[in-house]
Amino acid sequence: MKSTANVDWSPLIEFLHKHDRPLLMTHRNPDADGLGSQLALNDALRGMGKKSRVAIPNKLPTRYEFLDPKRRVIEDFRPGAFTECDSILVLDTGTWNQLGDFGPWLKASPLPRVVVDHHRTQDDLGGLQFVDTSAEATGRLAYEIIRAMGISVASAINRWLAALSLTDTGWFRHPNTTPATFTLASELIAAGANPTMLYEQLYEAAPLARFRLIGVALERLQMRANGEVAFTEIYLSDFPATGARPEDTEDLINYPRSVQGVEVALVFIEQRDGTKISFRARSRVDVSKIAEKFGGGGHRLASGARVNRPLPEVRDEILKAVELALITP
């Protein structure tokens, strides 16, 4: 496995120099890593005189509106709205099922494209692919790209880079945290990043409705496999009942994962067209392999999937797969 220090960015730099109007895209339900990578690279490319654009496959989650409060940069993807773009950079995902309505458009597009990601699960989206699973965040890769282009990391993008680096490592709690992570954080803070502001915006500015939804999830928390599996579930009816939004489910997985003795945690979220599942593991189980069996994927200890079947049916199948993984060497 390559370390980020050994990635040869020269083909990507050559690609970026050749194209003046790239479209920067990330996965649906974008998070701080995907959004931060887009915004950081967009700043760098704009500084080079490029006419880059930033788009997302679906609505911008409320908790990330502070990254672009007046929506001057982040656009909602609409087919036909990006015809002047001459290339595509897909950041923080490399799978078709994470691209939402952008996926069919990308499949039909003749534009050259690049994938920059740190997840293990990958499809062939075509074009150049830069995947480094040793990187703690795609933001790390965005940082490396900016430095490889010879551009100084201005303070204007530091808060975005810090947001994605700190959130994907769980604020230095997750196993993907390395000495290099602290070095990067130190450099960003020295250049003007404000981790206190970031934490407050991301974790201490939640609407009351989100706490009501958390209460529902905690009431439904269940255990399996002698306490090694914890899971909960959210139904469509819970959103009008609590006033919460689907985006308020983003951190729910942390609660079953926090139960003593739990090896694998899951959250099942009912969708209009099926079920969304979040997976987290401690060390023994590679949940990305389980997620891949259900059309999803991600990291070894953190993955997700969407299945076009009812929640009760999907829940039972996945719980059986998790329990089998726990007892299989």
Short mmCIF file of C-alpha atoms in Angstrom, two decimals:
data_model
loop_
_atom_site.label_atom_id
_atom_site.label_comp_id
_atom_site.label_asym_id
_atom_site.label_seq_id
_atom_site.Cartn_x
_atom_site.Cartn_y
_atom_site.Cartn_z
CA MET A 1 0.00 0.00 0.00
CA LYS A 2 1.33 3.40 -0.94
CA SER A 3 1.73 6.15 1.59
CA THR A 4 0.60 9.61 0.59
CA ALA A 5 4.24 10.69 0.49
CA ASN A 6 4.86 8.23 -2.35
CA VAL A 7 1.88 9.11 -4.57
CA ASP A 8 3.00 10.39 -7.94
CA TRP A 9 0.73 13.36 -8.56
CA SER A 10 2.41 14.39 -11.83
CA PRO A 11 -0.28 12.82 -14.11
CA LEU A 12 -2.96 14.68 -12.17
CA ILE A 13 -1.06 17.96 -12.23
CA GLU A 14 -0.61 17.57 -16.00
CA PHE A 15 -4.35 16.86 -16.30
CA LEU A 16 -5.24 19.99 -14.33
CA HIS A 17 -2.92 22.16 -16.40
CA LYS A 18 -4.58 20.91 -19.60
CA HIS A 19 -8.16 21.65 -18.52
CA ASP A 20 -9.47 25.09 -17.66
CA ARG A 21 -13.07 24.37 -16.62
CA PRO A 22 -13.15 21.31 -14.35
CA LEU A 23 -16.27 20.26 -12.46
CA LEU A 24 -15.50 19.18 -8.89
CA MET A 25 -18.00 16.60 -7.60
CA THR A 26 -18.32 14.52 -4.43
CA HIS A 27 -20.70 11.85 -3.14
CA ARG A 28 -24.36 12.29 -2.27
CA ASN A 29 -25.14 13.36 1.29
CA PRO A 30 -21.77 15.16 1.29
CA ASP A 31 -19.72 15.39 4.46
CA ALA A 32 -16.93 17.65 5.64
CA ASP A 33 -14.26 15.60 3.89
CA GLY A 34 -15.87 15.66 0.47
CA LEU A 35 -16.99 19.28 0.69
CA GLY A 36 -13.70 20.46 2.16
CA SER A 37 -11.71 18.73 -0.58
CA GLN A 38 -13.87 20.34 -3.25
CA LEU A 39 -13.65 23.82 -1.76
CA ALA A 40 -9.91 23.62 -1.12
CA LEU A 41 -9.11 22.45 -4.63
CA ASN A 42 -11.52 24.95 -6.13
CA ASP A 43 -9.72 27.77 -4.33
CA ALA A 44 -6.39 26.52 -5.58
CA LEU A 45 -7.60 26.10 -9.17
CA ARG A 46 -9.28 29.51 -9.17
CA GLY A 47 -6.00 30.96 -7.96
CA MET A 48 -4.37 29.48 -11.07
CA GLY A 49 -6.91 31.22 -13.28
CA LYS A 50 -9.06 28.12 -13.86
CA LYS A 51 -12.85 28.41 -14.11
CA SER A 52 -13.60 25.44 -11.88
CA ARG A 53 -17.06 24.77 -10.46
CA VAL A 54 -18.20 22.87 -7.38
CA ALA A 55 -21.36 20.76 -7.35
CA ILE A 56 -23.04 18.20 -5.10
CA PRO A 57 -25.49 15.42 -6.10
CA ASN A 58 -28.18 16.44 -3.63
CA LYS A 59 -29.09 19.08 -1.07
CA LEU A 60 -26.35 20.63 1.07
CA PRO A 61 -26.80 19.43 4.68
CA THR A 62 -27.66 22.26 7.05
CA ARG A 63 -24.72 21.55 9.35
CA TYR A 64 -22.28 22.32 6.51
CA GLU A 65 -23.90 25.53 5.30
CA PHE A 66 -21.29 27.53 7.23
CA LEU A 67 -18.68 26.38 4.68
CA ASP A 68 -20.45 28.41 1.99
CA PRO A 69 -23.17 30.40 3.79
CA LYS A 70 -24.25 32.46 0.78
CA ARG A 71 -23.97 29.51 -1.66
CA ARG A 72 -21.61 31.40 -3.92
CA VAL A 73 -19.51 28.32 -4.67
CA ILE A 74 -21.42 25.08 -4.01
CA GLU A 75 -24.07 24.35 -6.65
CA ASP A 76 -26.76 21.69 -6.76
CA PHE A 77 -26.16 19.33 -9.66
CA ARG A 78 -28.64 19.67 -12.51
CA PRO A 79 -28.24 17.89 -15.85
CA GLY A 80 -27.58 20.45 -18.54
CA ALA A 81 -26.20 23.07 -16.15
CA PHE A 82 -22.53 22.17 -16.59
CA THR A 83 -22.21 21.89 -20.35
CA GLU A 84 -19.27 24.33 -20.47
CA CYS A 85 -17.13 22.14 -18.17
CA ASP A 86 -14.25 20.38 -19.90
CA SER A 87 -13.33 17.78 -17.26
CA ILE A 88 -14.50 16.16 -14.03
CA LEU A 89 -12.83 15.51 -10.67
CA VAL A 90 -14.71 13.10 -8.40
CA LEU A 91 -13.57 13.48 -4.80
CA ASP A 92 -14.05 11.24 -1.75
CA THR A 93 -15.81 8.41 -3.58
CA GLY A 94 -15.11 6.00 -6.39
CA THR A 95 -18.40 4.09 -6.59
CA TRP A 96 -21.40 4.64 -8.84
CA ASN A 97 -23.94 4.11 -6.07
CA GLN A 98 -22.58 7.11 -4.16
CA LEU A 99 -23.09 9.56 -7.01
CA GLY A 100 -26.89 9.75 -7.01
CA ASP A 101 -28.38 11.43 -10.08
CA PHE A 102 -24.91 12.53 -11.14
CA GLY A 103 -23.99 8.90 -11.85
CA PRO A 104 -26.04 8.42 -15.04
CA TRP A 105 -24.85 11.82 -16.30
CA LEU A 106 -21.23 10.83 -15.69
CA LYS A 107 -21.69 7.49 -17.45
CA ALA A 108 -23.04 9.27 -20.52
CA SER A 109 -20.48 12.08 -20.47
CA PRO A 110 -17.48 11.94 -22.82
CA LEU A 111 -15.52 14.32 -20.56
CA PRO A 112 -12.18 13.11 -19.20
CA ARG A 113 -12.31 12.47 -15.46
CA VAL A 114 -10.21 11.82 -12.39
CA VAL A 115 -11.08 10.05 -9.13
CA VAL A 116 -9.30 11.09 -5.92
CA ASP A 117 -10.29 9.01 -2.91
CA HIS A 118 -9.17 7.13 0.20
CA HIS A 119 -11.88 4.44 0.45
CA ARG A 120 -11.10 0.79 -0.20
CA THR A 121 -14.26 0.09 -2.19
CA GLN A 122 -13.92 1.29 -5.79
CA ASP A 123 -15.71 0.93 -9.12
CA ASP A 124 -14.21 1.81 -12.47
CA LEU A 125 -15.51 5.31 -13.13
CA GLY A 126 -13.10 5.69 -16.03
CA GLY A 127 -10.16 8.03 -16.41
CA LEU A 128 -7.32 8.52 -13.96
CA GLN A 129 -7.64 7.09 -10.48
CA PHE A 130 -5.72 8.20 -7.39
CA VAL A 131 -6.80 6.07 -4.45
CA ASP A 132 -4.74 5.95 -1.28
CA THR A 133 -6.38 3.97 1.51
CA SER A 134 -3.57 4.91 3.88
CA ALA A 135 -4.70 8.55 3.83
CA GLU A 136 -6.84 9.51 6.84
CA ALA A 137 -9.05 11.68 4.62
CA THR A 138 -9.46 12.80 1.05
CA GLY A 139 -8.61 16.20 2.49
CA ARG A 140 -5.09 14.89 3.05
CA LEU A 141 -4.93 14.10 -0.66
CA ALA A 142 -6.32 17.52 -1.58
CA TYR A 143 -3.60 19.07 0.56
CA GLU A 144 -0.94 16.97 -1.20
CA ILE A 145 -2.29 17.97 -4.61
CA ILE A 146 -2.26 21.66 -3.76
CA ARG A 147 1.32 21.42 -2.54
CA ALA A 148 2.31 19.41 -5.63
CA MET A 149 0.93 22.22 -7.80
CA GLY A 150 3.29 24.58 -6.03
CA ILE A 151 0.52 26.61 -4.45
CA SER A 152 0.79 27.90 -0.90
CA VAL A 153 -1.92 26.69 1.46
CA ALA A 154 -3.64 30.00 2.14
CA SER A 155 -5.51 30.60 5.37
CA ALA A 156 -8.76 30.94 3.40
CA ILE A 157 -8.78 27.19 2.74
CA ASN A 158 -7.33 26.05 6.02
CA ARG A 159 -10.66 25.83 7.80
CA TRP A 160 -11.95 23.56 5.07
CA LEU A 161 -8.88 21.37 5.17
CA ALA A 162 -9.02 21.24 8.96
CA ALA A 163 -12.72 20.40 8.89
CA LEU A 164 -12.24 17.40 6.67
CA SER A 165 -9.05 16.17 8.32
CA LEU A 166 -10.40 16.47 11.85
CA THR A 167 -13.84 15.01 11.20
CA ASP A 168 -12.63 11.97 9.27
CA THR A 169 -10.27 11.08 12.11
CA GLY A 170 -13.02 11.64 14.71
CA TRP A 171 -10.96 14.52 16.10
CA PHE A 172 -7.92 12.23 16.44
CA ARG A 173 -9.90 9.33 17.99
CA HIS A 174 -10.07 6.89 15.06
CA PRO A 175 -7.37 4.33 14.19
CA ASN A 176 -6.57 6.17 10.96
CA THR A 177 -4.95 8.95 13.03
CA THR A 178 -1.17 8.96 12.54
CA PRO A 179 1.71 11.22 13.56
CA ALA A 180 1.37 12.81 10.12
CA THR A 181 -2.21 13.76 11.01
CA PHE A 182 -1.01 15.83 13.96
CA THR A 183 1.71 17.37 11.82
CA LEU A 184 -0.85 18.45 9.23
CA ALA A 185 -3.22 19.78 11.90
CA SER A 186 -0.36 21.74 13.46
CA GLU A 187 0.56 23.28 10.14
CA LEU A 188 -3.04 24.23 9.35
CA ILE A 189 -3.63 25.78 12.76
CA ALA A 190 -0.38 27.73 12.50
CA ALA A 191 -1.63 29.06 9.16
CA GLY A 192 -4.93 30.22 10.61
CA ALA A 193 -7.31 27.28 10.95
CA ASN A 194 -9.64 27.53 13.95
CA PRO A 195 -10.54 24.08 15.36
CA THR A 196 -12.66 25.60 18.14
CA MET A 197 -14.94 27.30 15.62
CA LEU A 198 -15.10 24.14 13.52
CA TYR A 199 -16.08 21.96 16.46
CA GLU A 200 -18.76 24.39 17.58
CA GLN A 201 -20.23 24.60 14.09
CA LEU A 202 -20.22 20.86 13.52
CA TYR A 203 -21.08 19.45 16.94
CA GLU A 204 -22.44 22.21 19.17
CA ALA A 205 -24.98 23.86 16.90
CA ALA A 206 -27.50 21.05 16.48
CA PRO A 207 -31.22 21.83 16.26
CA LEU A 208 -33.46 20.51 19.04
CA ALA A 209 -35.10 18.15 16.56
CA ARG A 210 -31.84 16.25 16.13
CA PHE A 211 -31.75 15.50 19.86
CA ARG A 212 -35.32 14.25 19.70
CA LEU A 213 -34.32 11.91 16.90
CA ILE A 214 -31.35 10.73 18.96
CA GLY A 215 -33.77 9.94 21.77
CA VAL A 216 -35.83 7.79 19.42
CA ALA A 217 -32.71 5.96 18.25
CA LEU A 218 -31.60 5.30 21.83
CA GLU A 219 -35.00 3.93 22.80
CA ARG A 220 -34.74 1.40 19.96
CA LEU A 221 -31.17 0.37 20.67
CA GLN A 222 -30.84 -3.43 20.68
CA MET A 223 -28.06 -5.93 21.23
CA ARG A 224 -27.18 -9.20 19.51
CA ALA A 225 -24.39 -11.79 19.55
CA ASN A 226 -23.86 -11.71 23.32
CA GLY A 227 -23.47 -7.96 23.33
CA GLU A 228 -20.96 -7.76 20.48
CA VAL A 229 -23.48 -6.23 18.05
CA ALA A 230 -25.53 -3.11 18.74
CA PHE A 231 -28.04 -1.61 16.34
CA THR A 232 -30.90 0.80 16.09
CA GLU A 233 -33.24 1.95 13.36
CA ILE A 234 -35.03 5.04 12.11
CA TYR A 235 -38.29 5.05 10.17
CA LEU A 236 -39.60 7.63 7.72
CA SER A 237 -42.37 8.46 10.19
CA ASP A 238 -39.76 9.54 12.76
CA PHE A 239 -38.86 12.66 10.82
CA PRO A 240 -42.25 14.41 10.96
CA ALA A 241 -42.75 13.09 14.50
CA THR A 242 -39.54 14.72 15.78
CA GLY A 243 -39.15 17.57 13.30
CA ALA A 244 -35.74 16.18 12.32
CA ARG A 245 -34.33 15.90 8.81
CA PRO A 246 -32.68 12.89 7.17
CA GLU A 247 -29.32 14.62 7.52
CA ASP A 248 -29.75 14.52 11.31
CA THR A 249 -29.03 10.78 11.22
CA GLU A 250 -25.38 11.38 10.28
CA ASP A 251 -23.88 10.85 13.75
CA LEU A 252 -26.34 8.29 15.12
CA ILE A 253 -23.91 5.44 14.50
CA ASN A 254 -21.69 6.76 17.31
CA TYR A 255 -24.24 5.76 19.95
CA PRO A 256 -24.46 1.98 19.34
CA ARG A 257 -20.71 1.97 18.73
CA SER A 258 -20.16 3.49 22.19
CA VAL A 259 -21.80 0.63 24.09
CA GLN A 260 -19.32 -1.35 26.18
CA GLY A 261 -18.26 -4.63 24.57
CA VAL A 262 -19.64 -3.82 21.12
CA GLU A 263 -17.54 -4.97 18.16
CA VAL A 264 -19.92 -3.98 15.36
CA ALA A 265 -22.52 -1.20 15.38
CA LEU A 266 -25.23 -0.57 12.82
CA VAL A 267 -27.93 1.98 12.09
CA PHE A 268 -30.76 1.07 9.71
CA ILE A 269 -32.57 4.05 8.18
CA GLU A 270 -35.76 3.59 6.21
CA GLN A 271 -35.77 5.27 2.79
CA ARG A 272 -38.63 5.83 0.37
CA ASP A 273 -37.01 3.34 -1.97
CA GLY A 274 -35.43 0.95 0.53
CA THR A 275 -32.96 1.04 3.42
CA LYS A 276 -29.75 2.86 4.21
CA ILE A 277 -27.26 1.14 6.53
CA SER A 278 -24.27 2.54 8.42
CA PHE A 279 -21.61 0.13 9.71
CA ARG A 280 -18.88 0.69 12.29
CA ALA A 281 -16.46 -1.87 13.73
CA ARG A 282 -13.79 -1.96 16.42
CA SER A 283 -11.10 -4.27 15.03
CA ARG A 284 -12.16 -7.86 14.37
CA VAL A 285 -14.56 -7.40 11.47
CA ASP A 286 -13.97 -5.79 8.07
CA VAL A 287 -17.39 -4.21 7.61
CA SER A 288 -16.54 -2.97 4.13
CA LYS A 289 -16.70 -6.58 2.91
CA ILE A 290 -20.17 -6.97 4.43
CA ALA A 291 -21.31 -3.66 2.97
CA GLU A 292 -20.03 -4.69 -0.47
CA LYS A 293 -22.26 -7.78 -0.40
CA PHE A 294 -25.21 -5.40 -0.15
CA GLY A 295 -24.07 -2.98 -2.85
CA GLY A 296 -22.13 -0.61 -0.58
CA GLY A 297 -18.61 -0.33 0.76
CA GLY A 298 -16.14 2.06 2.32
CA HIS A 299 -13.41 1.50 4.90
CA ARG A 300 -12.54 -1.59 6.90
CA LEU A 301 -13.99 -0.14 10.11
CA ALA A 302 -16.53 2.32 8.68
CA SER A 303 -18.80 1.62 5.73
CA GLY A 304 -22.28 2.10 4.38
CA ALA A 305 -24.81 0.64 1.95
CA ARG A 306 -28.20 1.27 0.39
CA VAL A 307 -30.54 -1.58 -0.46
CA ASN A 308 -33.79 -1.27 -2.41
CA ARG A 309 -35.72 -3.51 -0.03
CA PRO A 310 -37.77 -3.00 3.15
CA LEU A 311 -35.91 -2.31 6.38
CA PRO A 312 -37.04 -5.42 8.38
CA GLU A 313 -35.95 -7.75 5.60
CA VAL A 314 -32.59 -6.02 5.09
CA ARG A 315 -31.94 -5.74 8.83
CA ASP A 316 -32.31 -9.47 9.42
CA GLU A 317 -30.03 -10.40 6.53
CA ILE A 318 -27.30 -7.97 7.52
CA LEU A 319 -27.39 -8.94 11.19
CA LYS A 320 -26.92 -12.58 10.16
CA ALA A 321 -23.96 -11.59 7.96
CA VAL A 322 -22.40 -9.60 10.83
CA GLU A 323 -22.85 -12.42 13.33
CA LEU A 324 -21.26 -14.86 10.87
CA ALA A 325 -18.31 -12.50 10.38
CA LEU A 326 -17.78 -12.37 14.14
CA ILE A 327 -17.37 -16.12 14.44
CA THR A 328 -15.48 -16.66 11.17
CA PRO A 329 -11.68 -16.41 11.47
#
